[in-house]
Amino acid sequence: MTFARCVSIFSYHLYFQRRRGGMHWVCDSLRKAGWDVRFITCDYSLLTLLKGDKRTAYGEVKGINRLERVTADLSVGVVFTPFHPVGRDRNIPLKLIDKLTSTYPQPKGGVVRKFAHGSDLVIVESCGALMMVDDIRRATDAPIVYRVSDNMRVVRPVPSLLAAEARAVGKADAVSLASEHLARSFLGRGRVQFDPMGLDKARFDAATKNPYPDDGRPKVVISGSSSLDHAALETAARSLTDFTFIQFGAADRKIDLPNLEYRGEVPFDDLVPYVKFADIGFAPYLVRPGFEYQAEHSNRLLQYVYSGLPSVVPMELASPQRPHYLGYDSRNDASIVAAFHEARAFDRALVPRDEVIDWDQVAARLAAVERQLVY
């Protein structure tokens, strides 16, 4: 098969893994649109093998330092290095670790260039791929899009990685953000464009069977476990004994309550009906500096919105522009309980589900980026 266009996606994720990130959806949408896709995994090193991570637990590694064709329109590869960027700007040992890993992706810069060579478009997400932008640019004159998938200052504040992000912003042909809150920190530093998060709406539309028992109890779904505030979840479940809470995703801690169910990691298609037919969506994010971008960036909140669910969230994520987000003070148990009662009474017809776009639309926006003239 001959393709007119080739796109290289540099991601933190393995393509073959149980958990799907935004780049997986973008990848598959571009394939549907006729692109030949190279899905490249970064931040994978001997350190990864030593400490292990969720990718190795739930994923399959293919294409170590080479492109491996897996379908007619998809190749995968892994930039496997002795180390990847780690460390913090806190104390001497952590600063030293950052210094020692700051030359990433060397000595594999040649591998990066081979992966990027011949691309008509390159998409780089928020990870160690930011430290590869110079090698990518040496290999291709294609447009480079930096898709800001996370607030690096929150999820991975490695000094050398933050410095790489600052450099990459000035070299990318577009900086794509789903969060207007997060976009403020990039204004004046690069060509910023707002591209909302997408959702596989067709899977939600196809779900027709309600998996919940018809017992009259309000059903509260927690779609995901990242940054989970266990204390807020426990307060809600312990206080609202007539509500049923169902939490999906890996649980590093379980609370033993009769009205709280843990379903663990499940295929996305199994999750969808539990979200679609719930009464309330709950997003008990840990409150920490910089997490406010999740109001626009959270996949679980997007699932709730498209399903027409009022959502109970930390008050830092609520605003008058989003009345369907019922906010609570994480330090106040009564506030958490009150938010659920407000959600129970909220008119679901007011949830703006028509504003949600699908991943095909997101991919089309990224694919439309053109190379900026360099003078």
C-alpha positions as semicolon CSV with decimal commas, in nm:
position;residue;x (nm);y (nm);z (nm)
1;M;0,000;0,000;0,000
2;T;0,128;0,347;-0,091
3;F;0,048;0,640;0,135
4;A;0,056;1,005;0,036
5;R;0,144;1,122;0,387
6;C;0,347;0,995;0,680
7;V;0,313;1,118;1,038
8;S;0,549;1,041;1,327
9;I;0,400;1,060;1,677
10;F;0,647;1,080;1,964
11;S;0,464;0,976;2,280
12;Y;0,528;0,859;2,633
13;H;0,301;0,561;2,575
14;L;0,357;0,224;2,416
15;Y;0,116;0,175;2,130
16;F;0,030;-0,173;2,257
17;Q;-0,088;-0,106;2,610
18;R;-0,412;-0,146;2,799
19;R;-0,448;0,218;2,894
20;R;-0,518;0,447;2,602
21;G;-0,394;0,803;2,605
22;G;-0,483;1,090;2,375
23;M;-0,206;1,002;2,131
24;H;-0,355;0,655;2,078
25;W;-0,683;0,809;1,968
26;V;-0,508;1,068;1,748
27;C;-0,300;0,790;1,594
28;D;-0,601;0,579;1,504
29;S;-0,795;0,878;1,368
30;L;-0,503;0,969;1,142
31;R;-0,490;0,611;1,018
32;K;-0,859;0,632;0,933
33;A;-0,786;0,953;0,742
34;G;-0,531;0,771;0,526
35;W;-0,203;0,854;0,699
36;D;0,084;0,611;0,742
37;V;0,158;0,643;1,114
38;R;0,478;0,585;1,307
39;F;0,407;0,561;1,680
40;I;0,731;0,620;1,874
41;T;0,766;0,557;2,247
42;C;0,999;0,781;2,450
43;D;1,122;0,780;2,812
44;Y;1,195;0,409;2,790
45;S;1,535;0,310;2,927
46;L;1,733;0,079;3,150
47;L;1,590;0,285;3,438
48;T;1,241;0,184;3,324
49;L;1,335;-0,181;3,338
50;L;1,495;-0,142;3,680
51;K;1,204;0,036;3,847
52;G;0,922;-0,096;3,629
53;D;0,619;0,112;3,539
54;K;0,258;0,068;3,433
55;R;0,354;0,052;3,068
56;T;0,558;-0,262;3,123
57;A;0,286;-0,410;3,343
58;Y;0,005;-0,349;3,096
59;G;0,182;-0,315;2,762
60;E;0,387;-0,489;2,496
61;V;0,721;-0,354;2,371
62;K;0,790;-0,371;1,998
63;G;1,054;-0,205;1,780
64;I;1,349;-0,142;2,012
65;N;1,548;0,135;1,836
66;R;1,395;0,039;1,503
67;L;1,065;0,078;1,322
68;E;0,857;-0,238;1,319
69;R;0,572;-0,253;1,071
70;V;0,268;-0,405;1,243
71;T;-0,009;-0,322;0,995
72;A;-0,023;-0,170;0,649
73;D;-0,068;0,178;0,798
74;L;0,111;0,153;1,135
75;S;0,473;0,114;1,243
76;V;0,591;0,127;1,603
77;G;0,926;0,198;1,760
78;V;1,086;0,260;2,098
79;V;1,375;0,496;2,164
80;F;1,554;0,272;2,412
81;T;1,835;0,450;2,597
82;P;2,056;0,389;2,902
83;F;1,853;0,648;3,096
84;H;1,571;0,898;3,055
85;P;1,517;1,236;3,225
86;V;1,455;1,206;3,598
87;G;1,534;1,418;3,903
88;R;1,408;1,733;4,070
89;D;1,534;2,077;4,161
90;R;1,513;2,010;4,536
91;N;1,835;1,882;4,685
92;I;2,185;1,792;4,573
93;P;2,118;1,420;4,493
94;L;1,808;1,499;4,285
95;K;1,982;1,786;4,109
96;L;2,275;1,558;4,033
97;I;2,043;1,292;3,887
98;D;1,887;1,559;3,666
99;K;2,231;1,667;3,545
100;L;2,331;1,308;3,470
101;T;2,017;1,243;3,262
102;S;1,995;1,583;3,091
103;T;2,173;1,463;2,775
104;Y;1,876;1,241;2,682
105;P;1,816;1,100;2,418
106;Q;2,189;1,055;2,357
107;P;2,348;0,829;2,251
108;K;2,036;0,750;2,045
109;G;1,992;1,079;1,859
110;G;2,060;0,893;1,535
111;V;1,772;0,658;1,610
112;V;1,541;0,956;1,661
113;R;1,649;1,102;1,327
114;K;1,580;0,769;1,153
115;F;1,235;0,755;1,311
116;A;1,152;1,109;1,196
117;H;1,311;1,092;0,850
118;G;1,061;1,112;0,567
119;S;0,777;1,241;0,785
120;D;0,524;1,487;0,647
121;L;0,407;1,575;0,999
122;V;0,550;1,523;1,346
123;I;0,347;1,534;1,668
124;V;0,536;1,555;1,997
125;E;0,354;1,519;2,326
126;S;0,450;1,629;2,677
127;C;0,728;1,387;2,771
128;G;1,096;1,324;2,701
129;A;1,019;1,368;2,332
130;L;1,058;1,741;2,399
131;M;1,431;1,675;2,432
132;M;1,433;1,524;2,081
133;V;1,303;1,824;1,888
134;D;1,646;1,927;1,759
135;D;1,714;1,575;1,627
136;I;1,367;1,564;1,473
137;R;1,420;1,898;1,298
138;R;1,754;1,776;1,157
139;A;1,573;1,479;1,003
140;T;1,273;1,652;0,844
141;D;1,140;1,988;0,738
142;A;0,786;1,874;0,818
143;P;0,562;2,074;1,053
144;I;0,621;1,991;1,419
145;V;0,322;2,013;1,653
146;Y;0,372;2,015;2,028
147;R;0,053;1,866;2,173
148;V;0,045;1,967;2,538
149;S;-0,100;1,655;2,696
150;D;-0,012;1,747;3,057
151;N;0,105;2,033;3,272
152;M;0,471;1,934;3,303
153;R;0,518;2,153;3,607
154;V;0,267;1,935;3,788
155;V;0,315;1,583;3,658
156;R;0,689;1,581;3,587
157;P;0,883;1,888;3,701
158;V;1,228;1,764;3,596
159;P;1,437;2,081;3,543
160;S;1,606;1,963;3,224
161;L;1,271;1,851;3,083
162;L;1,106;2,184;3,164
163;A;1,398;2,359;2,994
164;A;1,349;2,134;2,690
165;E;0,983;2,228;2,679
166;A;1,073;2,597;2,680
167;R;1,309;2,543;2,385
168;A;1,062;2,323;2,196
169;V;0,783;2,578;2,220
170;G;0,990;2,824;2,019
171;K;1,078;2,565;1,755
172;A;0,738;2,400;1,707
173;D;0,516;2,514;1,422
174;A;0,218;2,497;1,658
175;V;0,158;2,447;2,028
176;S;-0,174;2,265;2,061
177;L;-0,360;2,296;2,392
178;A;-0,693;2,174;2,517
179;S;-0,687;2,399;2,823
180;E;-0,731;2,774;2,804
181;H;-0,602;2,788;3,162
182;L;-0,279;2,614;3,062
183;A;-0,253;2,816;2,740
184;R;-0,187;3,132;2,939
185;S;0,162;3,011;3,026
186;F;0,245;2,966;2,656
187;L;0,115;3,297;2,520
188;G;0,391;3,499;2,359
189;R;0,626;3,201;2,351
190;G;0,501;3,017;2,043
191;R;0,219;2,973;1,793
192;V;-0,061;2,863;2,026
193;Q;-0,382;2,701;1,902
194;F;-0,675;2,573;2,106
195;D;-0,774;2,214;2,024
196;P;-1,015;2,061;2,276
197;M;-0,982;1,707;2,400
198;G;-1,167;1,448;2,195
199;L;-1,387;1,155;2,285
200;D;-1,480;0,838;2,100
201;K;-1,844;0,942;2,093
202;A;-1,947;0,653;1,869
203;R;-1,876;0,404;2,148
204;F;-2,098;0,596;2,386
205;D;-2,370;0,626;2,124
206;A;-2,356;0,250;2,065
207;A;-2,399;0,161;2,434
208;T;-2,766;0,076;2,487
209;K;-2,776;-0,162;2,784
210;N;-2,790;-0,019;3,134
211;P;-2,557;-0,230;3,354
212;Y;-2,695;-0,100;3,684
213;P;-2,961;-0,272;3,894
214;D;-3,295;-0,092;3,910
215;D;-3,282;-0,045;4,287
216;G;-3,361;0,325;4,314
217;R;-3,015;0,412;4,446
218;P;-2,828;0,701;4,276
219;K;-2,526;0,564;4,086
220;V;-2,197;0,758;4,109
221;V;-1,918;0,664;3,868
222;I;-1,548;0,741;3,913
223;S;-1,392;0,683;3,572
224;G;-1,022;0,653;3,645
225;S;-0,781;0,648;3,936
226;S;-0,504;0,895;3,852
227;S;-0,448;1,167;4,115
228;L;-0,728;1,015;4,322
229;D;-0,815;1,188;4,649
230;H;-0,895;0,884;4,863
231;A;-1,007;1,101;5,154
232;A;-1,271;1,281;4,945
233;L;-1,394;0,949;4,804
234;E;-1,419;0,797;5,150
235;T;-1,604;1,100;5,287
236;A;-1,858;1,086;5,007
237;A;-1,920;0,711;5,025
238;R;-1,929;0,701;5,405
239;S;-2,168;0,996;5,429
240;L;-2,402;0,908;5,144
241;T;-2,498;0,554;5,234
242;D;-2,800;0,559;5,001
243;F;-2,572;0,624;4,699
244;T;-2,373;0,354;4,516
245;F;-2,017;0,448;4,416
246;I;-1,832;0,255;4,141
247;Q;-1,463;0,327;4,084
248;F;-1,271;0,213;3,774
249;G;-0,894;0,199;3,733
250;A;-0,605;0,065;3,933
251;A;-0,648;0,123;4,306
252;D;-0,338;0,157;4,522
253;R;-0,566;0,177;4,825
254;K;-0,914;0,038;4,880
255;I;-1,173;0,163;5,125
256;D;-1,395;-0,108;5,269
257;L;-1,749;0,027;5,252
258;P;-2,062;-0,162;5,141
259;N;-2,169;0,107;4,893
260;L;-1,825;0,146;4,728
261;E;-1,731;-0,095;4,449
262;Y;-1,388;-0,126;4,286
263;R;-1,391;-0,260;3,930
264;G;-1,019;-0,219;3,852
265;E;-0,877;-0,188;3,500
266;V;-1,136;-0,286;3,238
267;P;-1,154;-0,252;2,858
268;F;-1,290;0,084;2,748
269;D;-1,599;-0,073;2,593
270;D;-1,684;-0,230;2,929
271;L;-1,644;0,104;3,106
272;V;-1,861;0,308;2,869
273;P;-2,209;0,190;2,977
274;Y;-2,122;0,243;3,345
275;V;-2,048;0,606;3,265
276;K;-2,334;0,659;3,023
277;F;-2,604;0,523;3,255
278;A;-2,474;0,667;3,583
279;D;-2,654;0,947;3,763
280;I;-2,352;1,149;3,874
281;G;-1,989;1,167;3,767
282;F;-1,730;1,208;4,041
283;A;-1,379;1,342;3,978
284;P;-1,207;1,349;4,319
285;Y;-0,876;1,490;4,198
286;L;-0,611;1,563;4,455
287;V;-0,591;1,938;4,501
288;R;-0,238;2,049;4,424
289;P;-0,082;2,355;4,258
290;G;-0,133;2,368;3,883
291;F;-0,400;2,099;3,853
292;E;-0,670;2,346;3,748
293;Y;-0,613;2,267;3,379
294;Q;-0,797;1,938;3,436
295;A;-1,126;2,129;3,411
296;E;-1,077;2,125;3,032
297;H;-0,825;1,845;3,000
298;S;-0,970;1,557;3,200
299;N;-1,086;1,263;2,988
300;R;-1,309;1,140;3,269
301;L;-1,485;1,476;3,291
302;L;-1,532;1,473;2,914
303;Q;-1,693;1,130;2,944
304;Y;-1,928;1,265;3,208
305;V;-2,023;1,568;2,999
306;Y;-2,100;1,366;2,686
307;S;-2,309;1,131;2,899
308;G;-2,505;1,427;3,033
309;L;-2,391;1,375;3,392
310;P;-2,359;1,651;3,649
311;S;-2,006;1,624;3,785
312;V;-1,885;1,659;4,143
313;V;-1,536;1,814;4,139
314;P;-1,298;2,009;4,363
315;M;-1,410;2,371;4,371
316;E;-1,089;2,474;4,191
317;L;-1,231;2,310;3,876
318;A;-1,577;2,465;3,904
319;S;-1,675;2,800;3,754
320;P;-1,985;2,996;3,651
321;Q;-1,906;2,896;3,290
322;R;-1,946;2,531;3,393
323;P;-2,254;2,513;3,617
324;H;-2,268;2,136;3,557
325;Y;-1,946;2,107;3,762
326;L;-2,059;2,107;4,123
327;G;-1,764;2,214;4,333
328;Y;-1,664;2,116;4,686
329;D;-1,400;2,221;4,934
330;S;-1,178;1,917;4,979
331;R;-1,104;2,027;5,337
332;N;-1,473;2,038;5,430
333;D;-1,670;1,713;5,459
334;A;-2,005;1,892;5,463
335;S;-1,913;2,068;5,139
336;I;-1,848;1,733;4,968
337;V;-2,186;1,598;5,076
338;A;-2,365;1,918;4,971
339;A;-2,211;1,900;4,622
340;F;-2,365;1,555;4,571
341;H;-2,707;1,674;4,674
342;E;-2,673;1,964;4,429
343;A;-2,569;1,722;4,156
344;R;-2,865;1,498;4,234
345;A;-3,101;1,791;4,180
346;F;-2,920;1,933;3,874
347;D;-3,111;1,948;3,544
348;R;-2,918;1,711;3,319
349;A;-3,056;1,885;3,010
350;L;-2,821;2,175;3,098
351;V;-2,504;1,965;3,063
352;P;-2,342;2,091;2,737
353;R;-2,285;1,751;2,576
354;D;-2,314;1,896;2,223
355;E;-1,986;2,084;2,277
356;V;-1,783;1,760;2,292
357;I;-1,587;1,683;1,974
358;D;-1,451;1,347;1,863
359;W;-1,091;1,241;1,805
360;D;-1,127;1,258;1,427
361;Q;-1,184;1,631;1,462
362;V;-0,884;1,670;1,692
363;A;-0,662;1,476;1,452
364;A;-0,781;1,687;1,158
365;R;-0,685;2,006;1,345
366;L;-0,335;1,874;1,414
367;A;-0,292;1,751;1,058
368;A;-0,382;2,096;0,922
369;V;-0,078;2,263;1,083
370;E;0,159;2,404;0,823
371;R;0,532;2,465;0,839
372;Q;0,607;2,819;0,948
373;L;0,846;3,014;0,729
374;V;1,190;3,063;0,885
375;Y;1,358;3,391;0,796
